Coordinates of N, CA and C in Angstrom, one line a residue:
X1 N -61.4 -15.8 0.2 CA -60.2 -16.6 0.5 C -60.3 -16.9 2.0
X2 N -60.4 -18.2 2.2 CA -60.2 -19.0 3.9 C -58.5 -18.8 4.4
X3 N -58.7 -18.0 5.1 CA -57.5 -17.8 5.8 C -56.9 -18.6 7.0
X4 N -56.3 -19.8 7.0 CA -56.2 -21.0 8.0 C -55.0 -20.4 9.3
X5 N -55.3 -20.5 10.2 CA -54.2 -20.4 11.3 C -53.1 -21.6 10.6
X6 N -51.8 -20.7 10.7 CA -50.9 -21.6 9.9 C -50.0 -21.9 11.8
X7 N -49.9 -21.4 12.4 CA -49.2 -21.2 13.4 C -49.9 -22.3 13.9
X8 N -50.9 -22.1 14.5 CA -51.4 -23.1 15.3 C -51.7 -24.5 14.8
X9 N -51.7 -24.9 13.3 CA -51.9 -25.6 12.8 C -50.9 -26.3 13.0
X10 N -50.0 -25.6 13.0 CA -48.1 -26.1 12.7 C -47.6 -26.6 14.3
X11 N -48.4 -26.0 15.7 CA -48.2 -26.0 17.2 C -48.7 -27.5 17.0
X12 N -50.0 -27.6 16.8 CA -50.9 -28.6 16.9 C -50.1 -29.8 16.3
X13 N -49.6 -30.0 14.9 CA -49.0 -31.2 14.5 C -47.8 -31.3 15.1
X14 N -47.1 -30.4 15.5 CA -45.3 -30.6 16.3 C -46.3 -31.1 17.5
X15 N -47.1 -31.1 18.3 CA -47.1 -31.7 20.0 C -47.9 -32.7 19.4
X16 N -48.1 -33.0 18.2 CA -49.4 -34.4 17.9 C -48.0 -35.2 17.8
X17 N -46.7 -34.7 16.9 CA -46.1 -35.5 16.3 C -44.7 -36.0 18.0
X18 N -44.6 -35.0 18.4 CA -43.7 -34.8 19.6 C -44.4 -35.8 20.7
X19 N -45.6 -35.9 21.0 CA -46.2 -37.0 21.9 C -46.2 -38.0 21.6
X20 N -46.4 -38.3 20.1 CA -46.7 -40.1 19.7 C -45.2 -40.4 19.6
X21 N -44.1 -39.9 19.7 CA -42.4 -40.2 19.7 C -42.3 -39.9 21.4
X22 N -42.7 -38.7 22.2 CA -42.7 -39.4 23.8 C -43.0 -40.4 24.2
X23 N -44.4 -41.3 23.8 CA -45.0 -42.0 24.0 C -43.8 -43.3 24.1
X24 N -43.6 -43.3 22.3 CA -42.8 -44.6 22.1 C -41.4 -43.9 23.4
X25 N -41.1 -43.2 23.2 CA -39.4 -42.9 23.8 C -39.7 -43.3 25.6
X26 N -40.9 -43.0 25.9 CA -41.2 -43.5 27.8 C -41.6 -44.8 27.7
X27 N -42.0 -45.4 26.4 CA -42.5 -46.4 27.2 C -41.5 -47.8 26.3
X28 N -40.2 -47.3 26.1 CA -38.8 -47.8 25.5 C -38.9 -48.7 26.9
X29 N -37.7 -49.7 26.4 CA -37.2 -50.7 27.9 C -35.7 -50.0 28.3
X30 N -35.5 -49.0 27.5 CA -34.3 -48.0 28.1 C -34.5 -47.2 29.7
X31 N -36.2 -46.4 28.8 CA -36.7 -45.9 30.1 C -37.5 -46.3 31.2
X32 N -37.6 -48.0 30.8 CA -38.3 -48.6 31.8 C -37.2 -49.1 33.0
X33 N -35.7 -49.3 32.6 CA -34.8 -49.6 33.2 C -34.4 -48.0 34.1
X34 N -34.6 -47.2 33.7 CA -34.6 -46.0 34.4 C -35.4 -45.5 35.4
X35 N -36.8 -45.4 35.0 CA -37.9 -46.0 36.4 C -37.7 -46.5 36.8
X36 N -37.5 -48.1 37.0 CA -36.8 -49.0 37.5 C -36.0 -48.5 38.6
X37 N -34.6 -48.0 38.1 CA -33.4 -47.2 38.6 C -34.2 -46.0 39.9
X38 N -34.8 -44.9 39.3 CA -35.1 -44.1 39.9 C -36.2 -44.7 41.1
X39 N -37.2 -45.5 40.9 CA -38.0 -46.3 42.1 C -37.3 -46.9 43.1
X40 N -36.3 -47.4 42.8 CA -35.1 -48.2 43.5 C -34.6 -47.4 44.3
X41 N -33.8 -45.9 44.1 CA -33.1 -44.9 45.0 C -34.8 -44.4 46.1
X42 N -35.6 -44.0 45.1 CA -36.7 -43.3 46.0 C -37.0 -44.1 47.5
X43 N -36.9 -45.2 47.0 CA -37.2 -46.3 48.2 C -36.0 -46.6 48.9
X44 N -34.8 -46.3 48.5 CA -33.8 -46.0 49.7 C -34.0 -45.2 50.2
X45 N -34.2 -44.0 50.0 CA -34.0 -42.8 50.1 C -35.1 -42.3 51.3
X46 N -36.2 -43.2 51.3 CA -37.6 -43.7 52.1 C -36.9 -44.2 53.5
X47 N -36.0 -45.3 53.3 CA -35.7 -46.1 54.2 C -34.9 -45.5 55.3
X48 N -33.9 -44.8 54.2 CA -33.2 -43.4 55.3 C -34.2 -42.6 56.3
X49 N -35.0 -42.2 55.4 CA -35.7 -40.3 56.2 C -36.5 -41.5 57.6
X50 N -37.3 -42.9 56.8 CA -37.9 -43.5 57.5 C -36.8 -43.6 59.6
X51 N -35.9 -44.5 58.8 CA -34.8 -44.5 60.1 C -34.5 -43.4 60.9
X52 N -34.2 -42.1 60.7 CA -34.3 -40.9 61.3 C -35.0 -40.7 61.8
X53 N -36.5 -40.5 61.5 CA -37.6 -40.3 62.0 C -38.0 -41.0 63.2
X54 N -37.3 -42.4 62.7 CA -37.8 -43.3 64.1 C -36.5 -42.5 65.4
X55 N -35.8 -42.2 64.9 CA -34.4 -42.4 65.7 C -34.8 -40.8 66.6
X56 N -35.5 -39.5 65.8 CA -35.8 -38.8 66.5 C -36.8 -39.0 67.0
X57 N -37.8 -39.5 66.8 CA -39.1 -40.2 67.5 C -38.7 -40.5 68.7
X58 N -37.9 -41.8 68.8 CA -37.4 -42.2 70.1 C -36.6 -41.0 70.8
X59 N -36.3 -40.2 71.0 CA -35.2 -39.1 71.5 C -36.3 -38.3 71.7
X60 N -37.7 -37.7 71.1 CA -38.8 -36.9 71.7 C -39.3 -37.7 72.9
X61 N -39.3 -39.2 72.5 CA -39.9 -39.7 73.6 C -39.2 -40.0 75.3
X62 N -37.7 -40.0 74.9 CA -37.0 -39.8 76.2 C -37.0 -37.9 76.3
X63 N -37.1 -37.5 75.6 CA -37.2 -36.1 76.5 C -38.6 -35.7 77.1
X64 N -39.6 -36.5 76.8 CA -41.1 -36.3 77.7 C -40.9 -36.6 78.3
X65 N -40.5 -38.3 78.7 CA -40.5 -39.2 79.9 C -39.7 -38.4 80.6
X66 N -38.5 -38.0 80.4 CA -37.4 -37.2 81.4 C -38.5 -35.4 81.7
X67 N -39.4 -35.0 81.5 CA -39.9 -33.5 81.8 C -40.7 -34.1 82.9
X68 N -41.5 -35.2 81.9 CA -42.5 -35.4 83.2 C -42.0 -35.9 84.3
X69 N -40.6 -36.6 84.3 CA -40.2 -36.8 85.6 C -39.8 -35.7 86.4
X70 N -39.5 -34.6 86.0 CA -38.5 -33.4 86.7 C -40.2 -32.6 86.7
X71 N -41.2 -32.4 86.5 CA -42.6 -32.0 87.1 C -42.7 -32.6 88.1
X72 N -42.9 -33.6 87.9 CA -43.4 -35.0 89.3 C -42.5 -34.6 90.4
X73 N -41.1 -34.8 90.4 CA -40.0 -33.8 91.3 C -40.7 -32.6 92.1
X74 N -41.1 -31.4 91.1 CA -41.0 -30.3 91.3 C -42.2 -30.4 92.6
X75 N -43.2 -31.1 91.4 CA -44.2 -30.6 92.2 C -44.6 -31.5 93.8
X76 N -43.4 -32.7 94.3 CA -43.9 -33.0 95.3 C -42.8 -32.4 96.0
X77 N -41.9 -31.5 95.4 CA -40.7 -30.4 96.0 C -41.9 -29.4 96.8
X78 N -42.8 -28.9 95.9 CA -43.7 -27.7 96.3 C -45.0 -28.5 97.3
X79 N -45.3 -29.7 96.9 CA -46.0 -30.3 97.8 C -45.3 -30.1 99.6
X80 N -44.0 -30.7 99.8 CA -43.8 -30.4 100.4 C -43.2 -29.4 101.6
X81 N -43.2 -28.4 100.4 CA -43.2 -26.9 101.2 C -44.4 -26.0 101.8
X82 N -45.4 -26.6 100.6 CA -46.6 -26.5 101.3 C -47.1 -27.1 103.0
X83 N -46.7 -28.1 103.0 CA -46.5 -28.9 104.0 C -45.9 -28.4 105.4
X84 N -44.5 -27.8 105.0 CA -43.5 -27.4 105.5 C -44.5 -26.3 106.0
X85 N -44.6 -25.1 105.3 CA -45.1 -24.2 105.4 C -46.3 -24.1 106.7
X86 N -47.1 -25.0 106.7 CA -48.5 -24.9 107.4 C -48.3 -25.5 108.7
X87 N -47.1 -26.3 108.8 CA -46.4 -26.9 110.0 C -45.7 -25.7 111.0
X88 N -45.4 -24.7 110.1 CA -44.6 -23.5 110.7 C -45.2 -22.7 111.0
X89 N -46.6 -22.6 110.7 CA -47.8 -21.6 111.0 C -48.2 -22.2 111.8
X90 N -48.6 -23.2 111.9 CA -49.4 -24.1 113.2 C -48.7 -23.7 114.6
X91 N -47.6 -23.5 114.8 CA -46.3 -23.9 116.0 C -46.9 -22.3 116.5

């Protein structure tokens, strides 16, 4: 007596029979209006994070421009104490 996997046989036709009805049910013009829908938000949703990004981009780039200006400061602050300095040793 051939003893057939009844289980798996029974797995195998429920996801044979469950895919060829996804198939039809995803590629419906119900759920193409939904893709549709959902492509449409994602790509707002792009345009947002996109805008921010630019907006903190710009704000990293005024906080460099403003460091390297307050180095440039410092260091011709220390330039000229150096200066100072060697002028008061000389005397």
């Amino acid at each position: 007596m051939i003893c057939l996997p009844w289980k798996k046989l029974g797995l195998f036709a429920g996801g044979l029979l469950f895919g060829t009805a996804g198939i039809k049910i995803l590629s419906s013009q119900d759920a193409k209006k939904c893709y549709t829908n959902v492509t449409a938000a994602v790509l707002r949703a792009k345009d947002c994070v996109m805008g921010t990004v630019t907006n903190v981009r710009e704000n990293c780039d005024d906080i460099l421009s403003d460091a390297k200006e307050i180095n440039a400061e410092r260091a011709a602050a220390d330039a000229e104490a150096v200066i100072a300095d060697e002028q008061n040793q000389t005397k």
